[in-house]
mmCIF file of C-alpha atoms in Angstrom:
data_model
loop_
_atom_site.group_PDB
_atom_site.id
_atom_site.type_symbol
_atom_site.label_atom_id
_atom_site.label_comp_id
_atom_site.label_asym_id
_atom_site.label_seq_id
_atom_site.Cartn_x
_atom_site.Cartn_y
_atom_site.Cartn_z
ATOM 1 C CA MET A 1 -13.733 70.071 -70.260
ATOM 2 C CA GLU A 2 -12.835 72.950 -72.525
ATOM 3 C CA GLN A 3 -9.285 73.264 -73.814
ATOM 4 C CA ARG A 4 -6.924 74.740 -71.213
ATOM 5 C CA LYS A 5 -3.571 76.437 -71.780
ATOM 6 C CA TYR A 6 -1.749 74.215 -69.267
ATOM 7 C CA ASP A 7 -1.957 70.596 -68.224
ATOM 8 C CA ILE A 8 -0.492 71.225 -64.756
ATOM 9 C CA LEU A 9 -0.043 74.402 -62.719
ATOM 10 C CA ILE A 10 2.484 73.997 -59.885
ATOM 11 C CA TRP A 11 1.308 76.419 -57.210
ATOM 12 C CA GLY A 12 3.940 77.432 -54.666
ATOM 13 C CA ALA A 13 6.815 76.732 -57.061
ATOM 14 C CA THR A 14 9.248 78.864 -55.043
ATOM 15 C CA SER A 15 8.838 76.841 -51.828
ATOM 16 C CA PHE A 16 11.367 74.187 -50.849
ATOM 17 C CA THR A 17 9.002 71.404 -51.901
ATOM 18 C CA GLY A 18 7.517 73.322 -54.838
ATOM 19 C CA GLU A 19 10.891 73.857 -56.518
ATOM 20 C CA ARG A 20 11.621 70.152 -56.251
ATOM 21 C CA LEU A 21 8.208 69.332 -57.696
ATOM 22 C CA VAL A 22 9.014 71.529 -60.717
ATOM 23 C CA GLU A 23 12.271 69.605 -61.081
ATOM 24 C CA TYR A 24 10.492 66.247 -60.798
ATOM 25 C CA LEU A 25 7.864 67.049 -63.416
ATOM 26 C CA ALA A 26 10.400 68.650 -65.744
ATOM 27 C CA THR A 27 12.341 65.385 -65.824
ATOM 28 C CA ASN A 28 9.491 62.848 -65.509
ATOM 29 C CA ALA A 29 6.415 64.240 -67.269
ATOM 30 C CA PRO A 30 5.765 63.367 -70.924
ATOM 31 C CA PRO A 31 7.569 65.842 -73.228
ATOM 32 C CA GLU A 32 4.319 67.346 -74.490
ATOM 33 C CA THR A 33 3.073 68.239 -70.993
ATOM 34 C CA ALA A 34 2.311 71.941 -70.647
ATOM 35 C CA ILE A 35 3.483 73.004 -67.180
ATOM 36 C CA ALA A 36 3.261 76.445 -65.555
ATOM 37 C CA LEU A 37 4.845 77.755 -62.362
ATOM 38 C CA GLY A 38 2.623 79.649 -59.962
ATOM 39 C CA GLY A 39 3.041 81.819 -56.876
ATOM 40 C CA ARG A 40 2.887 85.363 -55.595
ATOM 41 C CA ASP A 41 6.430 86.604 -56.385
ATOM 42 C CA LEU A 42 7.329 86.984 -60.071
ATOM 43 C CA SER A 43 11.067 87.498 -59.520
ATOM 44 C CA LYS A 44 11.390 84.415 -57.294
ATOM 45 C CA LEU A 45 9.494 82.306 -59.825
ATOM 46 C CA GLN A 46 11.821 83.499 -62.577
ATOM 47 C CA LYS A 47 14.856 82.623 -60.442
ATOM 48 C CA VAL A 48 13.526 79.103 -59.815
ATOM 49 C CA ARG A 49 12.944 78.594 -63.538
ATOM 50 C CA ALA A 50 16.414 79.878 -64.478
ATOM 51 C CA SER A 51 18.131 77.863 -61.742
ATOM 52 C CA LEU A 52 16.489 74.592 -62.755
ATOM 53 C CA ALA A 53 17.152 75.212 -66.452
ATOM 54 C CA ALA A 54 20.854 75.627 -65.638
ATOM 55 C CA LYS A 55 20.855 72.527 -63.425
ATOM 56 C CA HIS A 56 19.231 70.321 -66.100
ATOM 57 C CA PRO A 57 20.729 71.248 -69.487
ATOM 58 C CA GLN A 58 18.952 68.329 -71.179
ATOM 59 C CA SER A 59 15.597 69.819 -70.112
ATOM 60 C CA ALA A 60 16.648 73.468 -70.245
ATOM 61 C CA VAL A 61 14.473 74.379 -73.221
ATOM 62 C CA SER A 62 11.279 72.880 -71.773
ATOM 63 C CA ILE A 63 11.942 74.424 -68.338
ATOM 64 C CA SER A 64 12.683 77.846 -69.818
ATOM 65 C CA ASN A 65 9.449 77.654 -71.788
ATOM 66 C CA MET A 66 7.355 77.091 -68.652
ATOM 67 C CA ASP A 67 5.016 80.038 -68.207
ATOM 68 C CA ILE A 68 4.600 81.878 -64.915
ATOM 69 C CA VAL A 69 1.259 82.591 -63.263
ATOM 70 C CA VAL A 70 1.263 85.168 -60.475
ATOM 71 C CA GLY A 71 -1.397 85.446 -57.801
ATOM 72 C CA ASP A 72 -2.168 85.776 -54.111
ATOM 73 C CA SER A 73 -3.464 82.611 -52.440
ATOM 74 C CA MET A 74 -5.718 84.742 -50.224
ATOM 75 C CA ASP A 75 -7.384 86.536 -53.171
ATOM 76 C CA GLN A 76 -10.366 84.570 -54.482
ATOM 77 C CA LYS A 77 -10.580 86.403 -57.811
ATOM 78 C CA GLN A 78 -6.895 85.860 -58.523
ATOM 79 C CA MET A 79 -7.186 82.171 -57.671
ATOM 80 C CA ASN A 80 -10.202 81.824 -59.978
ATOM 81 C CA SER A 81 -8.206 83.396 -62.822
ATOM 82 C CA ALA A 82 -5.132 81.274 -62.135
ATOM 83 C CA VAL A 83 -6.853 77.879 -62.050
ATOM 84 C CA ALA A 84 -9.003 78.661 -65.092
ATOM 85 C CA THR A 85 -5.842 78.357 -67.213
ATOM 86 C CA THR A 86 -5.042 74.732 -66.288
ATOM 87 C CA ARG A 87 -6.554 71.250 -66.165
ATOM 88 C CA VAL A 88 -4.786 70.294 -62.905
ATOM 89 C CA VAL A 89 -3.347 72.224 -59.957
ATOM 90 C CA ALA A 90 -0.638 70.677 -57.757
ATOM 91 C CA THR A 91 -0.094 72.914 -54.740
ATOM 92 C CA THR A 92 2.568 72.940 -52.026
ATOM 93 C CA VAL A 93 1.415 76.144 -50.297
ATOM 94 C CA GLY A 94 0.700 75.476 -46.636
ATOM 95 C CA PRO A 95 -0.515 75.567 -43.987
ATOM 96 C CA TYR A 96 -3.478 74.717 -46.176
ATOM 97 C CA SER A 97 -6.021 75.740 -43.566
ATOM 98 C CA ALA A 98 -4.537 79.235 -43.860
ATOM 99 C CA TYR A 99 -3.643 79.429 -47.562
ATOM 100 C CA GLY A 100 -5.496 76.639 -49.356
ATOM 101 C CA THR A 101 -9.205 77.390 -49.066
ATOM 102 C CA CYS A 102 -9.430 79.965 -51.865
ATOM 103 C CA MET A 103 -7.562 77.601 -54.185
ATOM 104 C CA VAL A 104 -9.940 74.696 -53.512
ATOM 105 C CA ARG A 105 -12.982 76.936 -53.993
ATOM 106 C CA ALA A 106 -11.530 78.222 -57.253
ATOM 107 C CA CYS A 107 -10.851 74.706 -58.539
ATOM 108 C CA VAL A 108 -14.416 73.606 -57.812
ATOM 109 C CA GLU A 109 -15.813 76.759 -59.422
ATOM 110 C CA GLN A 110 -13.594 76.514 -62.522
ATOM 111 C CA LYS A 111 -13.855 72.711 -62.861
ATOM 112 C CA THR A 112 -10.116 72.228 -62.381
ATOM 113 C CA ASP A 113 -8.752 69.045 -60.804
ATOM 114 C CA TYR A 114 -6.461 69.431 -57.796
ATOM 115 C CA CYS A 115 -3.929 67.629 -55.591
ATOM 116 C CA ASP A 116 -1.979 68.679 -52.488
ATOM 117 C CA ILE A 117 0.284 67.331 -49.741
ATOM 118 C CA THR A 118 -1.557 68.590 -46.691
ATOM 119 C CA GLY A 119 -1.748 66.521 -43.542
ATOM 120 C CA GLU A 120 -4.480 68.748 -42.115
ATOM 121 C CA VAL A 121 -7.312 66.219 -42.172
ATOM 122 C CA PRO A 122 -9.811 68.442 -40.289
ATOM 123 C CA TRP A 123 -9.374 71.110 -42.960
ATOM 124 C CA VAL A 124 -9.845 68.556 -45.745
ATOM 125 C CA ARG A 125 -13.009 67.291 -44.064
ATOM 126 C CA GLN A 126 -14.257 70.873 -43.751
ATOM 127 C CA MET A 127 -13.637 71.431 -47.474
ATOM 128 C CA ASN A 128 -15.539 68.220 -48.169
ATOM 129 C CA LYS A 129 -18.427 69.421 -46.019
ATOM 130 C CA GLU A 130 -18.561 72.840 -47.673
ATOM 131 C CA LEU A 131 -17.700 72.006 -51.277
ATOM 132 C CA GLY A 132 -17.788 68.214 -51.679
ATOM 133 C CA ALA A 133 -21.305 67.969 -53.083
ATOM 134 C CA GLN A 134 -20.642 70.788 -55.522
ATOM 135 C CA ALA A 135 -17.374 69.160 -56.629
ATOM 136 C CA GLU A 136 -19.180 65.871 -57.295
ATOM 137 C CA LYS A 137 -21.930 67.630 -59.214
ATOM 138 C CA ARG A 138 -19.388 69.502 -61.351
ATOM 139 C CA ASN A 139 -17.237 66.354 -61.838
ATOM 140 C CA VAL A 140 -14.197 67.932 -60.160
ATOM 141 C CA HIS A 141 -11.547 65.782 -58.487
ATOM 142 C CA ILE A 142 -9.979 67.320 -55.360
ATOM 143 C CA ALA A 143 -7.368 64.855 -54.069
ATOM 144 C CA SER A 144 -5.836 65.933 -50.769
ATOM 145 C CA LEU A 145 -3.319 64.101 -48.558
ATOM 146 C CA CYS A 146 -1.134 63.092 -51.529
ATOM 147 C CA GLY A 147 2.191 63.189 -49.669
ATOM 148 C CA PHE A 148 3.897 60.850 -47.221
ATOM 149 C CA ASP A 149 0.807 61.560 -45.188
ATOM 150 C CA SER A 150 -1.055 59.693 -46.307
ATOM 151 C CA ILE A 151 -0.281 57.840 -49.576
ATOM 152 C CA PRO A 152 1.573 54.814 -48.075
ATOM 153 C CA ALA A 153 -1.131 54.017 -45.509
ATOM 154 C CA ASP A 154 -4.023 55.077 -47.755
ATOM 155 C CA LEU A 155 -3.065 53.170 -50.911
ATOM 156 C CA GLY A 156 -1.574 50.335 -48.859
ATOM 157 C CA CYS A 157 -4.885 49.670 -47.111
ATOM 158 C CA MET A 158 -6.817 50.034 -50.369
ATOM 159 C CA MET A 159 -4.521 47.389 -51.865
ATOM 160 C CA LEU A 160 -5.183 45.041 -48.914
ATOM 161 C CA ALA A 161 -8.952 45.609 -49.019
ATOM 162 C CA GLU A 162 -9.052 44.729 -52.704
ATOM 163 C CA TYR A 163 -6.998 41.584 -52.060
ATOM 164 C CA ALA A 164 -9.356 40.518 -49.263
ATOM 165 C CA LYS A 165 -12.368 41.023 -51.512
ATOM 166 C CA GLU A 166 -10.988 39.558 -54.742
ATOM 167 C CA LYS A 167 -8.789 36.705 -53.437
ATOM 168 C CA LEU A 168 -10.336 35.787 -50.091
ATOM 169 C CA ASP A 169 -13.923 36.845 -50.758
ATOM 170 C CA ARG A 170 -14.058 38.480 -47.346
ATOM 171 C CA PRO A 171 -14.347 42.036 -46.043
ATOM 172 C CA LEU A 172 -11.315 43.674 -44.451
ATOM 173 C CA LEU A 173 -11.848 44.329 -40.745
ATOM 174 C CA HIS A 174 -8.600 45.808 -39.466
ATOM 175 C CA VAL A 175 -5.096 46.801 -40.557
ATOM 176 C CA LYS A 176 -2.209 47.344 -38.139
ATOM 177 C CA GLY A 177 0.500 49.585 -39.560
ATOM 178 C CA SER A 178 4.066 49.694 -38.195
ATOM 179 C CA ILE A 179 6.876 51.979 -39.330
ATOM 180 C CA VAL A 180 9.768 49.504 -39.085
ATOM 181 C CA GLY A 181 12.413 51.835 -40.499
ATOM 182 C CA ILE A 182 12.730 55.471 -41.514
ATOM 183 C CA ARG A 183 15.316 58.153 -42.226
ATOM 184 C CA GLY A 184 14.414 61.632 -43.412
ATOM 185 C CA GLY A 185 14.693 65.347 -42.851
ATOM 186 C CA VAL A 186 12.219 68.156 -42.431
ATOM 187 C CA SER A 187 11.765 71.560 -44.083
ATOM 188 C CA GLY A 188 10.773 74.870 -42.549
ATOM 189 C CA GLY A 189 7.509 74.818 -44.467
ATOM 190 C CA THR A 190 6.588 71.447 -43.029
ATOM 191 C CA LEU A 191 7.343 72.698 -39.534
ATOM 192 C CA ALA A 192 5.207 75.790 -40.148
ATOM 193 C CA THR A 193 2.303 73.536 -41.099
ATOM 194 C CA ALA A 194 2.940 71.231 -38.144
ATOM 195 C CA VAL A 195 2.862 74.111 -35.670
ATOM 196 C CA THR A 196 -0.797 74.724 -36.539
ATOM 197 C CA GLN A 197 -1.599 71.256 -35.153
ATOM 198 C CA MET A 198 0.861 71.123 -32.245
ATOM 199 C CA ARG A 199 -1.534 71.775 -29.392
ATOM 200 C CA VAL A 200 -3.892 69.050 -30.556
ATOM 201 C CA LYS A 201 -0.980 66.646 -31.013
ATOM 202 C CA ALA A 202 0.390 67.360 -27.534
ATOM 203 C CA LYS A 203 -3.005 66.635 -26.003
ATOM 204 C CA LEU A 204 -3.233 63.330 -27.882
ATOM 205 C CA VAL A 205 0.218 62.242 -26.713
ATOM 206 C CA VAL A 206 -0.429 63.153 -23.079
ATOM 207 C CA GLU A 207 -3.785 61.369 -23.054
ATOM 208 C CA SER A 208 -2.421 58.193 -24.622
ATOM 209 C CA LEU A 209 0.920 57.858 -22.789
ATOM 210 C CA PHE A 210 0.643 54.868 -20.441
ATOM 211 C CA LYS A 211 -3.128 55.205 -20.195
ATOM 212 C CA GLN A 212 -5.736 52.650 -21.066
ATOM 213 C CA PRO A 213 -5.561 51.080 -24.523
ATOM 214 C CA ARG A 214 -7.271 53.160 -27.170
ATOM 215 C CA LYS A 215 -9.395 51.865 -29.977
ATOM 216 C CA SER A 216 -8.384 52.351 -33.569
ATOM 217 C CA VAL A 217 -10.682 54.741 -35.389
ATOM 218 C CA SER A 218 -13.547 52.812 -36.908
ATOM 219 C CA THR A 219 -15.707 53.182 -39.973
ATOM 220 C CA GLY A 220 -18.659 53.161 -37.613
ATOM 221 C CA GLN A 221 -20.254 49.939 -38.857
ATOM 222 C CA SER A 222 -20.728 46.838 -36.739
ATOM 223 C CA SER A 223 -18.672 43.663 -36.885
ATOM 224 C CA ASN A 224 -18.850 40.192 -35.377
ATOM 225 C CA VAL A 225 -15.185 40.430 -34.379
ATOM 226 C CA SER A 226 -14.622 41.694 -30.843
ATOM 227 C CA GLY A 227 -13.272 45.243 -30.830
ATOM 228 C CA SER A 228 -10.910 44.362 -27.971
ATOM 229 C CA ARG A 229 -8.940 42.193 -30.392
ATOM 230 C CA PHE A 230 -7.522 45.330 -31.990
ATOM 231 C CA LYS A 231 -7.037 47.528 -28.913
ATOM 232 C CA ARG A 232 -3.464 48.592 -28.199
ATOM 233 C CA SER A 233 -1.885 51.077 -25.820
ATOM 234 C CA MET A 234 0.472 53.663 -27.267
ATOM 235 C CA ILE A 235 3.522 51.720 -26.052
ATOM 236 C CA HIS A 236 3.066 47.973 -26.532
ATOM 237 C CA TYR A 237 4.853 44.810 -27.626
ATOM 238 C CA ASP A 238 4.052 43.517 -31.116
ATOM 239 C CA ARG A 239 4.213 39.722 -31.141
ATOM 240 C CA THR A 240 4.193 39.543 -34.937
ATOM 241 C CA LEU A 241 7.227 41.791 -35.372
ATOM 242 C CA GLN A 242 8.684 40.821 -31.982
ATOM 243 C CA ARG A 243 9.377 44.495 -31.386
ATOM 244 C CA TRP A 244 8.258 47.208 -28.998
ATOM 245 C CA GLN A 245 5.981 49.795 -30.586
ATOM 246 C CA THR A 246 5.635 53.465 -29.735
ATOM 247 C CA PHE A 247 3.834 56.626 -30.779
ATOM 248 C CA TRP A 248 4.256 57.565 -34.440
ATOM 249 C CA LEU A 249 3.952 61.277 -35.224
ATOM 250 C CA MET A 250 1.846 60.796 -38.365
ATOM 251 C CA SER A 251 -0.437 58.113 -36.938
ATOM 252 C CA ASP A 252 -3.454 60.287 -36.179
ATOM 253 C CA ILE A 253 -3.387 61.808 -39.679
ATOM 254 C CA ASN A 254 -3.086 58.399 -41.323
ATOM 255 C CA VAL A 255 -5.729 56.766 -39.117
ATOM 256 C CA MET A 256 -8.285 59.454 -39.961
ATOM 257 C CA THR A 257 -7.440 59.299 -43.677
ATOM 258 C CA VAL A 258 -7.512 55.509 -43.997
ATOM 259 C CA CYS A 259 -10.766 55.114 -42.058
ATOM 260 C CA TRP A 260 -12.418 57.865 -44.103
ATOM 261 C CA ALA A 261 -11.406 56.052 -47.302
ATOM 262 C CA GLY A 262 -12.570 52.760 -45.774
ATOM 263 C CA ARG A 263 -16.043 54.186 -45.193
ATOM 264 C CA VAL A 264 -16.331 55.575 -48.711
ATOM 265 C CA LEU A 265 -14.889 52.518 -50.474
ATOM 266 C CA GLY A 266 -16.533 49.954 -48.170
ATOM 267 C CA TYR A 267 -13.525 47.990 -46.946
ATOM 268 C CA GLY A 268 -15.564 46.059 -44.405
ATOM 269 C CA PRO A 269 -18.024 46.343 -41.517
ATOM 270 C CA GLY A 270 -16.424 48.193 -38.615
ATOM 271 C CA PHE A 271 -13.102 48.529 -40.446
ATOM 272 C CA THR A 272 -10.367 50.055 -38.274
ATOM 273 C CA TYR A 273 -6.772 51.114 -38.741
ATOM 274 C CA GLY A 274 -4.012 51.646 -36.182
ATOM 275 C CA GLU A 275 -0.430 52.804 -36.645
ATOM 276 C CA SER A 276 2.728 52.913 -34.534
ATOM 277 C CA MET A 277 6.504 52.908 -34.869
ATOM 278 C CA SER A 278 8.750 49.897 -34.211
ATOM 279 C CA THR A 279 11.669 50.293 -31.796
ATOM 280 C CA ARG A 280 14.506 48.164 -30.446
ATOM 281 C CA SER A 281 13.395 48.069 -26.796
ATOM 282 C CA ILE A 282 10.864 49.379 -24.298
ATOM 283 C CA VAL A 283 13.426 51.978 -23.154
ATOM 284 C CA HIS A 284 13.765 53.193 -26.743
ATOM 285 C CA ALA A 285 9.972 53.256 -27.122
ATOM 286 C CA VAL A 286 9.509 55.399 -24.014
ATOM 287 C CA ALA A 287 12.389 57.699 -24.988
ATOM 288 C CA ILE A 288 10.872 58.353 -28.413
ATOM 289 C CA ALA A 289 7.437 59.097 -26.979
ATOM 290 C CA VAL A 290 8.841 61.488 -24.366
ATOM 291 C CA GLY A 291 11.155 63.113 -26.906
ATOM 292 C CA LEU A 292 8.309 63.734 -29.328
ATOM 293 C CA LEU A 293 6.197 65.225 -26.569
ATOM 294 C CA TYR A 294 9.071 67.501 -25.533
ATOM 295 C CA GLY A 295 9.624 68.581 -29.152
ATOM 296 C CA VAL A 296 5.939 69.315 -29.598
ATOM 297 C CA ILE A 297 5.969 71.529 -26.502
ATOM 298 C CA LEU A 298 9.049 73.462 -27.689
ATOM 299 C CA LEU A 299 7.589 74.058 -31.137
ATOM 300 C CA ALA A 300 4.163 75.048 -29.870
ATOM 301 C CA PHE A 301 5.402 78.375 -28.456
ATOM 302 C CA SER A 302 6.800 81.162 -30.614
ATOM 303 C CA VAL A 303 9.520 82.129 -28.096
ATOM 304 C CA THR A 304 11.111 78.675 -27.940
ATOM 305 C CA ARG A 305 10.506 78.155 -31.663
ATOM 306 C CA ASN A 306 12.416 81.357 -32.501
ATOM 307 C CA ILE A 307 15.309 80.264 -30.269
ATOM 308 C CA LEU A 308 15.477 76.982 -32.189
ATOM 309 C CA TYR A 309 15.414 78.921 -35.485
ATOM 310 C CA ALA A 310 18.241 81.198 -34.321
ATOM 311 C CA ALA A 311 20.341 78.235 -33.177
ATOM 312 C CA ARG A 312 19.626 76.512 -36.505
ATOM 313 C CA VAL A 313 18.298 73.485 -34.660
ATOM 314 C CA ILE A 314 15.266 73.558 -36.953
ATOM 315 C CA PRO A 315 14.993 75.005 -40.503
ATOM 316 C CA ARG A 316 13.143 78.196 -41.321
ATOM 317 C CA PRO A 317 10.393 78.271 -43.982
ATOM 318 C CA GLY A 318 12.050 77.848 -47.383
ATOM 319 C CA GLU A 319 14.845 75.664 -45.985
ATOM 320 C CA GLY A 320 15.085 71.885 -45.929
ATOM 321 C CA PRO A 321 17.336 68.822 -46.218
ATOM 322 C CA SER A 322 20.078 68.685 -48.838
ATOM 323 C CA GLU A 323 19.693 66.724 -52.047
ATOM 324 C CA LYS A 324 22.347 64.279 -50.832
ATOM 325 C CA PHE A 325 20.502 63.693 -47.558
ATOM 326 C CA THR A 326 17.204 63.276 -49.414
ATOM 327 C CA LYS A 327 18.670 60.535 -51.596
ATOM 328 C CA ARG A 328 19.982 58.692 -48.517
ATOM 329 C CA GLY A 329 16.559 58.588 -46.893
ATOM 330 C CA PHE A 330 14.092 55.703 -46.878
ATOM 331 C CA PHE A 331 11.077 54.295 -45.075
ATOM 332 C CA SER A 332 9.371 50.934 -44.617
ATOM 333 C CA LEU A 333 5.758 50.464 -43.506
ATOM 334 C CA HIS A 334 4.660 46.972 -42.438
ATOM 335 C CA LEU A 335 0.919 46.237 -42.648
ATOM 336 C CA GLU A 336 -0.865 43.346 -40.929
ATOM 337 C CA ALA A 337 -4.390 42.789 -42.263
ATOM 338 C CA PHE A 338 -7.271 40.894 -40.655
ATOM 339 C CA THR A 339 -10.515 39.418 -41.955
ATOM 340 C CA GLU A 340 -12.879 37.260 -39.912
ATOM 341 C CA SER A 341 -10.630 34.244 -40.418
ATOM 342 C CA ASP A 342 -7.509 35.336 -42.297
ATOM 343 C CA VAL A 343 -4.340 37.256 -41.550
ATOM 344 C CA PHE A 344 -2.107 38.510 -44.351
ATOM 345 C CA TYR A 345 0.529 41.184 -44.778
ATOM 346 C CA GLY A 346 1.521 44.144 -46.852
ATOM 347 C CA LYS A 347 4.629 46.231 -47.243
ATOM 348 C CA VAL A 348 4.988 49.783 -48.513
ATOM 349 C CA SER A 349 8.454 51.280 -48.836
ATOM 350 C CA GLY A 350 10.413 54.037 -50.517
ATOM 351 C CA ASP A 351 14.109 54.537 -51.230
ATOM 352 C CA SER A 352 14.450 58.280 -50.551
ATOM 353 C CA ASP A 353 13.568 60.809 -47.862
ATOM 354 C CA PRO A 354 9.851 60.129 -47.214
ATOM 355 C CA GLY A 355 8.995 63.761 -46.540
ATOM 356 C CA TYR A 356 10.638 65.030 -49.718
ATOM 357 C CA GLY A 357 11.929 62.440 -52.209
ATOM 358 C CA GLU A 358 8.878 60.210 -51.838
ATOM 359 C CA THR A 359 6.377 63.015 -51.205
ATOM 360 C CA ILE A 360 7.471 64.858 -54.369
ATOM 361 C CA LYS A 361 7.151 61.629 -56.331
ATOM 362 C CA TYR A 362 3.677 61.020 -54.877
ATOM 363 C CA LEU A 363 2.459 64.543 -55.649
ATOM 364 C CA GLY A 364 4.029 64.629 -59.105
ATOM 365 C CA GLU A 365 2.509 61.293 -60.092
ATOM 366 C CA SER A 366 -0.855 62.345 -58.610
ATOM 367 C CA ALA A 367 -0.825 65.426 -60.842
ATOM 368 C CA LEU A 368 0.110 63.363 -63.901
ATOM 369 C CA CYS A 369 -2.526 60.775 -63.014
ATOM 370 C CA LEU A 370 -5.237 63.436 -62.887
ATOM 371 C CA ALA A 371 -3.980 65.013 -66.096
ATOM 372 C CA PHE A 372 -3.567 61.904 -68.254
ATOM 373 C CA ASP A 373 -5.124 58.791 -66.675
ATOM 374 C CA LYS A 374 -8.591 59.968 -65.713
ATOM 375 C CA ASP A 375 -11.472 57.676 -66.672
ATOM 376 C CA ASP A 376 -14.857 56.633 -65.300
ATOM 377 C CA SER A 377 -13.235 54.875 -62.339
ATOM 378 C CA PHE A 378 -12.134 58.232 -60.900
ATOM 379 C CA ARG A 379 -14.521 59.466 -58.254
ATOM 380 C CA PRO A 380 -15.291 63.209 -58.216
ATOM 381 C CA GLY A 381 -15.470 65.090 -54.933
ATOM 382 C CA ILE A 382 -13.054 65.981 -52.136
ATOM 383 C CA TYR A 383 -11.416 62.822 -50.814
ATOM 384 C CA PRO A 384 -8.120 61.023 -50.073
ATOM 385 C CA PRO A 385 -6.188 59.820 -53.151
ATOM 386 C CA SER A 386 -7.364 56.194 -52.893
ATOM 387 C CA VAL A 387 -10.949 57.341 -53.352
ATOM 388 C CA ILE A 388 -10.225 59.767 -56.195
ATOM 389 C CA MET A 389 -7.606 57.878 -58.251
ATOM 390 C CA GLY A 390 -7.400 54.385 -56.741
ATOM 391 C CA LYS A 391 -5.721 51.714 -58.850
ATOM 392 C CA ALA A 392 -4.544 54.183 -61.498
ATOM 393 C CA LEU A 393 -2.317 56.002 -59.011
ATOM 394 C CA LEU A 394 -1.150 52.732 -57.460
ATOM 395 C CA ARG A 395 -0.011 51.530 -60.907
ATOM 396 C CA ARG A 396 1.848 54.779 -61.531
ATOM 397 C CA LEU A 397 3.712 54.621 -58.238
ATOM 398 C CA ARG A 398 4.674 50.981 -58.715
ATOM 399 C CA ASP A 399 6.010 51.868 -62.173
ATOM 400 C CA LYS A 400 8.185 54.508 -60.472
ATOM 401 C CA GLY A 401 9.723 51.966 -58.121
ATOM 402 C CA CYS A 402 7.496 52.457 -55.077
ATOM 403 C CA GLN A 403 6.964 49.137 -53.298
ATOM 404 C CA PHE A 404 3.367 48.122 -52.588
ATOM 405 C CA ASP A 405 3.425 44.366 -51.970
ATOM 406 C CA ILE A 406 1.180 41.698 -50.413
ATOM 407 C CA GLY A 407 2.367 38.450 -48.842
ATOM 408 C CA ASN A 408 1.585 35.689 -46.381
ATOM 409 C CA GLN A 409 4.580 36.329 -44.123
ATOM 410 C CA PRO A 410 5.299 39.315 -41.868
ATOM 411 C CA VAL A 411 8.576 41.194 -41.642
ATOM 412 C CA SER A 412 10.669 39.042 -39.301
ATOM 413 C CA ALA A 413 12.371 40.401 -36.206
ATOM 414 C CA ARG A 414 15.730 39.857 -37.917
ATOM 415 C CA LYS A 415 14.599 41.790 -40.983
ATOM 416 C CA ALA A 416 13.301 44.604 -38.769
ATOM 417 C CA LEU A 417 16.725 44.758 -37.109
ATOM 418 C CA GLN A 418 18.417 44.967 -40.529
ATOM 419 C CA ILE A 419 16.123 47.875 -41.448
ATOM 420 C CA GLU A 420 17.010 49.607 -38.170
ATOM 421 C CA LYS A 421 20.746 49.163 -38.868
ATOM 422 C CA LYS A 422 20.219 50.744 -42.298
ATOM 423 C CA GLU A 423 18.479 53.628 -40.570
ATOM 424 C CA ASN A 424 21.424 54.182 -38.252
#
């Protein structure tokens, strides 16, 4: 690649998440990293730069020296010009199906690597269909889904598949994921993105609530293990955790992402993934499922959504949880992995708000990984992060304190209760 002016361009630097990504990279990137702030409003970008320079006096000089790149995400020519200045783009501008397509096209055209935090898997698959072959041919790495959806499940299952292959000499057939503890907030931008998928989500919840068990999404290959072994209804009792499980809002996104990666990386014949959330009782499980369905319905319509905005029940775009709340957040994902004859376990956890503290860390380290760690093991194209960056990103996240562990024992019921008490 020819010399570029910047190592990383942060696109959407004035958004709630974008400003925090600037802050993360300003304090965690190597000192020589050339970072630029990008967006459509020059004055807002200047305010973000000045505010962060004042907040971090020790990094004030480097922050003040960050250049600003102005452009409209809907203008293809402007996006081409913007990404031509940098080796990597990290973008927080969503909904990506509305505002991300020109950026991805520009990155493929200009041979610029890219990472985002979308959870819009159908859009990512559409980008892969339209531009994936061209990205591979041009050796461009487009890593989507680099936030809380879906790094924990995606890299967690990659870790388990490699363990099954290297230590057990067996293919991985199924992973059961359970959120055993979580505390976090939500921003207006995240809600704006979520609204674009609300109708689909509502339909999925209605169809799965108390109906027949549904299969986990499969890689499509055959297996000698009976598929019924891994069927579970939305609300069910988990004998391993000794806890009732219920619908988890991110499960469909993570299932699609993990199974896509499993097909590309060859985890095992007929590999499947399922995900749910652990609760204290069947009453709690039903209440969560019904509450999520009710929330989805309220957010799906502009009239009720505007009432919630006015009452400050939900944040508007540009708003989000406080820094103090973000630091008090956490999550814990328990993974139970199956081969033909073995069962083993994984744990992925984070010690800050998963939607912001952890997501910003994931996106920031993804950008740094693409900028400084790239070698022949990186796979070009448009894929989830496990396929693009794999072990290199896993190493980076572990070095930053993210827990990705493998063991022979599951999280006990007592430990799950301790996690729940921490949550409350």
